[in-house]
CSV table of C-alpha atoms in Angstrom, one decimal:
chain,number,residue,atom,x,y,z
O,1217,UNK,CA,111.1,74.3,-55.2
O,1218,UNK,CA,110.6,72.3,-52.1
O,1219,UNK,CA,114.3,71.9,-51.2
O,1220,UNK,CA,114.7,75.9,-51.8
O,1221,UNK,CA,111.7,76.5,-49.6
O,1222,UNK,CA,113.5,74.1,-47.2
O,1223,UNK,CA,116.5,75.8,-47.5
O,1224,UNK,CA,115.3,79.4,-46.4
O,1225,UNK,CA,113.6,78.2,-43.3
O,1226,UNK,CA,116.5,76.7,-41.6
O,1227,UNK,CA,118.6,79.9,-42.5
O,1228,UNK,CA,115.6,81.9,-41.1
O,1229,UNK,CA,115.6,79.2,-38.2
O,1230,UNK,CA,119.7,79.9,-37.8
O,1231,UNK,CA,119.5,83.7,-38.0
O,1232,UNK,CA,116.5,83.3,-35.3
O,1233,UNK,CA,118.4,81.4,-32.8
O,1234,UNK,CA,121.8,83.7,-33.9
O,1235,UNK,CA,119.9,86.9,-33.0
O,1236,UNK,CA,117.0,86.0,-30.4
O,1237,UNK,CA,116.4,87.8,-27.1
O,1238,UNK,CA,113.9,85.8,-25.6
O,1239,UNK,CA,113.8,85.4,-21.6
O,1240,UNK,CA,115.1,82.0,-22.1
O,1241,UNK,CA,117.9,80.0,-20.4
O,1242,UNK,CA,118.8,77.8,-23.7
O,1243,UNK,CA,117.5,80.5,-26.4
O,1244,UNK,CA,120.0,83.0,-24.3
O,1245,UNK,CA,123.0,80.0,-24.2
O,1246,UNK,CA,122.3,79.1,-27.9
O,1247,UNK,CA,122.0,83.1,-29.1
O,1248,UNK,CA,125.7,83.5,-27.4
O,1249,UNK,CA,126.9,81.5,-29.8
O,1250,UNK,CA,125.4,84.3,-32.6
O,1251,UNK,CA,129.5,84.8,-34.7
O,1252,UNK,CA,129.3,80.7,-34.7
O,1253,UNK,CA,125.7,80.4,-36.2
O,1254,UNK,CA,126.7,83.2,-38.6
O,1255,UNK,CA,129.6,80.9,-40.2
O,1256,UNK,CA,127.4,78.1,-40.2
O,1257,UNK,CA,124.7,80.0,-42.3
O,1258,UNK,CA,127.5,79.9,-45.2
O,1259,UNK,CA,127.1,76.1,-45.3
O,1260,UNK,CA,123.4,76.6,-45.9
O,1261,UNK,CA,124.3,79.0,-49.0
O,1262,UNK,CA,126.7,76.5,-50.2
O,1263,UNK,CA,124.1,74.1,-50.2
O,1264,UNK,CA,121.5,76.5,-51.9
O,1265,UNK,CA,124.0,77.6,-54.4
O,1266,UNK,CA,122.9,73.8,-56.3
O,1267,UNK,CA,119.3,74.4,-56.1
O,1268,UNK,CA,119.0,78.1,-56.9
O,1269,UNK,CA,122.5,80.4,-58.0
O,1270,UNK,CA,120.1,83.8,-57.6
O,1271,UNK,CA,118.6,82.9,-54.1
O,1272,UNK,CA,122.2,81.2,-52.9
O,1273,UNK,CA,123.7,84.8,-53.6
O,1274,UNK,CA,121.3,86.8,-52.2
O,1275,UNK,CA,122.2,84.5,-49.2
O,1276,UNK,CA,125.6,84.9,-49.6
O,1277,UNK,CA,125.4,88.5,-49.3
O,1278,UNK,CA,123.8,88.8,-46.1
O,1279,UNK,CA,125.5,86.6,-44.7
O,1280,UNK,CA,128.7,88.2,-45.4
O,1281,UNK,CA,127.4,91.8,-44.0
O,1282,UNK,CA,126.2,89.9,-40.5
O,1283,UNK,CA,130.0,88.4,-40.3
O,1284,UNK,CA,131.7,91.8,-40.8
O,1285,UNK,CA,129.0,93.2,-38.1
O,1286,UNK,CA,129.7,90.9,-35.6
O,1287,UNK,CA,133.1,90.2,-35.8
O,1288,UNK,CA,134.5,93.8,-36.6
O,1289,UNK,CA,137.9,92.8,-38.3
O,1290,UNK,CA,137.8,96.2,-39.7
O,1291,UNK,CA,137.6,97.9,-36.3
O,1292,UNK,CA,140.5,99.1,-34.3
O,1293,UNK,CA,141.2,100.6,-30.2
O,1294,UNK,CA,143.1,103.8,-29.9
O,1295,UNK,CA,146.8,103.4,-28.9
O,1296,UNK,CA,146.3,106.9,-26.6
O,1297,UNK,CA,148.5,105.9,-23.6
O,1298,UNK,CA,146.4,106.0,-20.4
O,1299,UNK,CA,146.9,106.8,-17.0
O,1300,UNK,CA,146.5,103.4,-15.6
O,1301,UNK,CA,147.2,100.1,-16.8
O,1302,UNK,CA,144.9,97.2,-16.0
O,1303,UNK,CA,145.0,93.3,-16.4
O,1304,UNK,CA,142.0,91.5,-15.2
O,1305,UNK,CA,142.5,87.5,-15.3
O,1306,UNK,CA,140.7,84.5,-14.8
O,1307,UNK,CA,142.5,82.3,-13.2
O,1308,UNK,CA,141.0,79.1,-13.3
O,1309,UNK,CA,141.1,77.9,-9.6
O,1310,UNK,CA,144.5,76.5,-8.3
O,1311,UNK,CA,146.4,77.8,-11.2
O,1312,UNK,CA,149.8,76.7,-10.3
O,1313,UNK,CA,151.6,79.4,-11.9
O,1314,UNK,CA,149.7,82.0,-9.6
O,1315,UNK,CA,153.4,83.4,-8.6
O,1316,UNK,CA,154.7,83.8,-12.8
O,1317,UNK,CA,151.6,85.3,-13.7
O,1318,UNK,CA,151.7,88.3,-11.2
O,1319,UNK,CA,155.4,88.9,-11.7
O,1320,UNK,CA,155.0,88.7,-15.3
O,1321,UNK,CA,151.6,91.5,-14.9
O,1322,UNK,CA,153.2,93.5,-12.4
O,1323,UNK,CA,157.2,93.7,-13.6
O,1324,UNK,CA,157.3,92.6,-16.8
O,1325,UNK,CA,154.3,94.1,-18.2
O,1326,UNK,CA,154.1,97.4,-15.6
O,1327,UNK,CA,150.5,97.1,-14.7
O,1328,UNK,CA,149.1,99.5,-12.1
O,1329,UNK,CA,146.1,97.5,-11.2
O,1330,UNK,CA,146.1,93.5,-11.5
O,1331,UNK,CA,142.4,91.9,-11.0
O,1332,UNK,CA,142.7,87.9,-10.5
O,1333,UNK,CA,139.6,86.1,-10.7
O,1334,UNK,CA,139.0,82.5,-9.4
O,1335,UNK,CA,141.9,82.7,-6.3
O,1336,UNK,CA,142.0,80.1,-4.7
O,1337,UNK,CA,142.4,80.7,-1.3
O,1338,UNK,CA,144.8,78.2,-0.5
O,1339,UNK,CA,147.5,80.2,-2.7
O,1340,UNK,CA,147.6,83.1,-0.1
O,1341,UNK,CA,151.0,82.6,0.8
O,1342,UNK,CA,151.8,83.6,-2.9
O,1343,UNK,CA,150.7,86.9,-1.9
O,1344,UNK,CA,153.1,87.1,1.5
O,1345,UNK,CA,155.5,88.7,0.0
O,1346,UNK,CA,153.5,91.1,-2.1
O,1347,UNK,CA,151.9,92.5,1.2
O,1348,UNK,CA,154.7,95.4,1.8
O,1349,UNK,CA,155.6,96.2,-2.3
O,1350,UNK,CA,152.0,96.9,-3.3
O,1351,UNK,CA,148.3,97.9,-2.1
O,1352,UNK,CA,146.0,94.3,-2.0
O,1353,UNK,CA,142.6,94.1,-1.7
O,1354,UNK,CA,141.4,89.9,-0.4
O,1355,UNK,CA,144.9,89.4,1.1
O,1356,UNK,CA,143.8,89.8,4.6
O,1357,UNK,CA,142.2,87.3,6.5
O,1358,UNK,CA,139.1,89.2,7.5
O,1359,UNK,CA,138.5,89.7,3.7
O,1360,UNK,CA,139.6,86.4,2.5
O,1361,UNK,CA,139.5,86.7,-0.7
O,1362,UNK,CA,135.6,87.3,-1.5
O,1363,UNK,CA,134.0,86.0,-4.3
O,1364,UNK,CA,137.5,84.3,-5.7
O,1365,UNK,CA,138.3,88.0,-5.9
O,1366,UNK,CA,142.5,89.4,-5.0
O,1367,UNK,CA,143.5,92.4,-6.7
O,1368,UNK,CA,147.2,94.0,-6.5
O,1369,UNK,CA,147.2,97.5,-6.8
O,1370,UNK,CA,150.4,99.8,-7.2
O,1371,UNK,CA,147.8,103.0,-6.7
O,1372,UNK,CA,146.4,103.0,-3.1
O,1373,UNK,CA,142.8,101.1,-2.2
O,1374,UNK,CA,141.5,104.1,-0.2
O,1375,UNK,CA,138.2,102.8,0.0
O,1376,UNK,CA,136.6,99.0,0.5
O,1377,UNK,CA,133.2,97.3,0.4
O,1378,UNK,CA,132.2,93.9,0.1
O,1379,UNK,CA,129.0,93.8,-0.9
O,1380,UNK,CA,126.8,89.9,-0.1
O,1381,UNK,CA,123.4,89.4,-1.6
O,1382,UNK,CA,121.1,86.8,0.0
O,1383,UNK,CA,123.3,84.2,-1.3
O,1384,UNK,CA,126.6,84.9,0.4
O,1385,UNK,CA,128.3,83.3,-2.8
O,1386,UNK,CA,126.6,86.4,-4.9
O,1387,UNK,CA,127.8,90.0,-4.8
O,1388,UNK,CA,130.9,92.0,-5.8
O,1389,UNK,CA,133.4,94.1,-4.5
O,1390,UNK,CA,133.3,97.7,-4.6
O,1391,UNK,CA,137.5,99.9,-4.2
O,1392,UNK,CA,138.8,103.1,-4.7
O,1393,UNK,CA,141.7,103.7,-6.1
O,1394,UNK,CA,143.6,107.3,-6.0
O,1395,UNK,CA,145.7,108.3,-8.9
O,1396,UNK,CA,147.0,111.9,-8.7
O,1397,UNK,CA,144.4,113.1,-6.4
O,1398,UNK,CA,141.9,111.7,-8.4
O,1399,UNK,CA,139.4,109.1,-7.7
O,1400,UNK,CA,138.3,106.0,-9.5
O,1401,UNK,CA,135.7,104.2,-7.8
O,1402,UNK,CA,135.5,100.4,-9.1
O,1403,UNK,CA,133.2,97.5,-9.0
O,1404,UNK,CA,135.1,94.1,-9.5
O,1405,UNK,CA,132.7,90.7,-9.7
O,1406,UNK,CA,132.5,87.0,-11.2
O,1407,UNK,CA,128.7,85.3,-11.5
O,1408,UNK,CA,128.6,82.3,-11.9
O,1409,UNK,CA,128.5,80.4,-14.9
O,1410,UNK,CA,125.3,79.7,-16.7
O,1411,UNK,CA,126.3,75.9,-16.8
O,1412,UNK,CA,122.2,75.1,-15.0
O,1413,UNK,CA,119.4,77.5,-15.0
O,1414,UNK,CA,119.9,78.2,-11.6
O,1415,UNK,CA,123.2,79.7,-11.7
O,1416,UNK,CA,121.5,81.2,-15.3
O,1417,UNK,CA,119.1,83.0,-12.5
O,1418,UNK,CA,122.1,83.7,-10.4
O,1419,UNK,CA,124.5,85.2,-12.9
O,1420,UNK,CA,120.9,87.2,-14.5
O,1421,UNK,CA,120.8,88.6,-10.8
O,1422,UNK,CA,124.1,89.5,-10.0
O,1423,UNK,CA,124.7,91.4,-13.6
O,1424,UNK,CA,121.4,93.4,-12.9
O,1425,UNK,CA,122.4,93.9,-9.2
O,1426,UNK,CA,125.7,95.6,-10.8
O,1427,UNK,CA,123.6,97.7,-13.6
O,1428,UNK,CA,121.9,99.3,-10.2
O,1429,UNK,CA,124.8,99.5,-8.5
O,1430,UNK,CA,126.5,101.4,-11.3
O,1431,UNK,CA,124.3,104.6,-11.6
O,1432,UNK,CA,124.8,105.4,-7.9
O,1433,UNK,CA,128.3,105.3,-8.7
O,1434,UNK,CA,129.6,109.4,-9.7
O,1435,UNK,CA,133.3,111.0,-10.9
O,1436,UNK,CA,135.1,108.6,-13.0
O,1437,UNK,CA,134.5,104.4,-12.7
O,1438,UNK,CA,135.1,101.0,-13.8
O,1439,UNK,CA,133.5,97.8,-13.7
O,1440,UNK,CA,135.5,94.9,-14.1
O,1441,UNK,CA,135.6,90.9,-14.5
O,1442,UNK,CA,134.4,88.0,-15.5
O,1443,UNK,CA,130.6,88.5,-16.9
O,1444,UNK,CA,130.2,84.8,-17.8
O,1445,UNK,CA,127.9,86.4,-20.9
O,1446,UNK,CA,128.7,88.0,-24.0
O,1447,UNK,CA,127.9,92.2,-25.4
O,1448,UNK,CA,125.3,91.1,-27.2
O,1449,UNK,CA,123.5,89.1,-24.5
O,1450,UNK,CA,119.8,91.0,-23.4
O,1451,UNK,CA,121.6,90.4,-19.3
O,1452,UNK,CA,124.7,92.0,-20.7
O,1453,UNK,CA,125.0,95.2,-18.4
O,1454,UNK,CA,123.6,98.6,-20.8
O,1455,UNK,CA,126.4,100.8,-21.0
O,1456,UNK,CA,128.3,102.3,-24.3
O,1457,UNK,CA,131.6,102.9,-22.6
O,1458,UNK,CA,133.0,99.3,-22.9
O,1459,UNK,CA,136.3,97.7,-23.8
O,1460,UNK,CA,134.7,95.2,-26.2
O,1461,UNK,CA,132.9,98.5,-28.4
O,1462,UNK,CA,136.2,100.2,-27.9
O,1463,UNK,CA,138.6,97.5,-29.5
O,1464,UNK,CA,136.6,95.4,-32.2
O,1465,UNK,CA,136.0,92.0,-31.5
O,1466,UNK,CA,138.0,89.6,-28.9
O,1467,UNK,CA,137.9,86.4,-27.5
O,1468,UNK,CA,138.5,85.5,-23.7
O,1469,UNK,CA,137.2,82.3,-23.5
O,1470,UNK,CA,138.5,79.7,-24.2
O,1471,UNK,CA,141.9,80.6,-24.5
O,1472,UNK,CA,143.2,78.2,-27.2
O,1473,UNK,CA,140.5,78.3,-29.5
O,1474,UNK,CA,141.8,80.7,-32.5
O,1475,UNK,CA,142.1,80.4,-36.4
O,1476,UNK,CA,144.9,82.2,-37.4
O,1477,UNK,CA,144.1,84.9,-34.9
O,1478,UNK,CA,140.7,85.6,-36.3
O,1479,UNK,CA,138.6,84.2,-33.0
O,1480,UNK,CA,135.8,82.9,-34.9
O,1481,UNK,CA,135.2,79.9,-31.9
O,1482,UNK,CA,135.5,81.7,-29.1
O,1483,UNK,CA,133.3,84.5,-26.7
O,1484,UNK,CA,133.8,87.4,-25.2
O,1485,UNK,CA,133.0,87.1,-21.9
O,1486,UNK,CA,135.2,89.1,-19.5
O,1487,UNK,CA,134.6,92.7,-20.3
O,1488,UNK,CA,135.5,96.1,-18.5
O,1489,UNK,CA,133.0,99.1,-18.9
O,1490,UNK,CA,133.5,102.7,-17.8
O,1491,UNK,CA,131.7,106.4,-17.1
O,1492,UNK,CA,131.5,108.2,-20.0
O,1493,UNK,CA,134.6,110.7,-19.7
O,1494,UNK,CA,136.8,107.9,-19.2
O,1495,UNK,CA,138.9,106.9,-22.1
O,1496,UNK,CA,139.5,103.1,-22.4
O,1497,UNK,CA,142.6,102.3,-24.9
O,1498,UNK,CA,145.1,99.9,-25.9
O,1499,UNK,CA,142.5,97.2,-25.2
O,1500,UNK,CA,144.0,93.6,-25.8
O,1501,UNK,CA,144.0,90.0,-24.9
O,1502,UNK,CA,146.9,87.7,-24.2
O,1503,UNK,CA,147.5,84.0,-23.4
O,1504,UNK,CA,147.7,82.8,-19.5
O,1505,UNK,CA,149.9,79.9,-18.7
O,1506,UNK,CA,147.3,77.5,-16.7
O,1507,UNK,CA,144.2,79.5,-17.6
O,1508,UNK,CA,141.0,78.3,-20.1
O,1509,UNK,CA,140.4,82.4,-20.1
O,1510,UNK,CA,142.8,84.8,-21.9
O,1511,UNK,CA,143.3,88.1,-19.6
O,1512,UNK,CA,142.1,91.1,-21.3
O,1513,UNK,CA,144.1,94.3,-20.8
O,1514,UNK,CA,143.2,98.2,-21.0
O,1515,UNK,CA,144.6,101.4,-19.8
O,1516,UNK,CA,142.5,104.1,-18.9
O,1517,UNK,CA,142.4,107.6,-19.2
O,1518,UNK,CA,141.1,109.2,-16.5
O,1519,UNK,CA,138.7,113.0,-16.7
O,1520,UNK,CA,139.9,115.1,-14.9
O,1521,UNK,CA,136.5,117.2,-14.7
């Protein structure tokens, strides 16, 4: 009796941790990891399933409905082809196949928009060339490359903003982009990584900074980039127009850790999210030679209201 009663508090105590949304710096890094906590919950049944068969498959059962919720395998994006292609990528700084990677994106893959995350500015001269074939946003030197932030563009950038917060190492980057006379105003940004509560405070204030930021925004827009947190995260920015609803489970980070390709081990954590009327599809992932992230893929499909 005791080791049953045992038993159901750790896999209350698991299911806790897997699903809290405490203000918390280590119950929010701890709750992240909610698909891995699920999984071990089955070791708990397995354990139970010696003490009590009834108990171990009542168990059993909700711990099989909490894996199919969170991990989706039955869920599937729509293969509607879009009006503009996007890769967003996470370099990891001084990636030193910068120059494969963007050929690969831009050529071989036909991207319209290519968002690069984590430049490192001593890599500009990559981008030389590029200067005079496609529209660039953090190639020039007064922009320099803001935030880690370069992003190749075979629409043209009609509008740009840097926007600093009080920390000039926070804030985002806010572009236009004109695609058939229509307009698709973007945010593009990359907190920092919750690796100390401070930069837990820092990435907190930049993703709200962005959730304000998006309902001045009007017409059809996208937010891009690294979030450094996961959908189900209480910082995670509110909106139902995202690519990781829209395509089932993924994992971005990091890059290698897959099972088969079921990504039980890994997190979501670089996410687009668009207005309503926009239509996010083909949403993938893909591996990036020199990269810990995957880059996550999407074409959009623009309103023309």
């Amino acid at each position: 009796m005791a080791m049953r009663l045992l038993i159901l508090v750790l896999y209350g105590v698991l299911l806790f941790l897997a699903f809290n949304q405490l203000d918390s710096y280590m119950l929010d890094l701890i709750a992240a990891l909610r698909g891995q906590l699920i999984l071990v919950s089955f070791l708990l049944v397995g354990l139970c399933y010696f003490y009590s068969k009834k108990m171990a498959s009542s168990l059993l059962v909700l711990s099989t409905i909490l894996t199919l919720v969170h991990f989706k395998p039955y869920s599937s994006n729509q293969r509607e082809v879009g009006d503009i292609k996007v890769t967003q990528i996470n370099l990891q700084y001084s990636n030193p196949n910068l120059q494969q990677i963007i050929y690969n994106q831009m050529i071989e893959e036909k991207n319209d928009i290519l968002v690069l995350l984590e430049f490192n500015d001593t890599q500009r001269h990559v981008l030389d060339n590029l200067n005079t074939e496609y529209h660039l946003f953090g190639y020039a030197e007064v922009e320099g490359a803001p935030f880690g932030i370069i992003v190749i563009s075979k629409l043209p950038i009609i509008q740009k903003q840097i926007k600093r917060f009080d920390n000039p190492k926070l804030g985002y980057v806010k572009l236009s982009f004109l695609h058939n006379n229509i307009m698709l105003n973007s945010l593009v940004f990359h907190p920092p990584s919750p690796r100390g509560r401070t930069l837990w405070t820092q990435r907190n204030s930049v993703l709200s900074k962005v959730q304000n930021e998006i309902k001045t925004l009007g017409g059809n827009w996208l937010i891009a980039g690294d979030f450094n947190t996961v959908p189900w995260s209480r910082y995670f920015i509110e909106a139902d127009n995202n690519c990781f609803d829209r395509s089932g489970f993924y994992v971005t980070w990091p890059s290698k850790i897959q099972f088969n390709g079921l990504p039980v081990l890994g997190l979501p954590i670089d996410h687009c999210i668009a207005s309503e009327k926009i239509r996010l599809t083909n949403i993938n992932t893909s591996f990036v030679k020199g990269s810990d992230h995957r880059s996550l893929t999407y074409e959009v499909k623009l309103s023309k209201q």
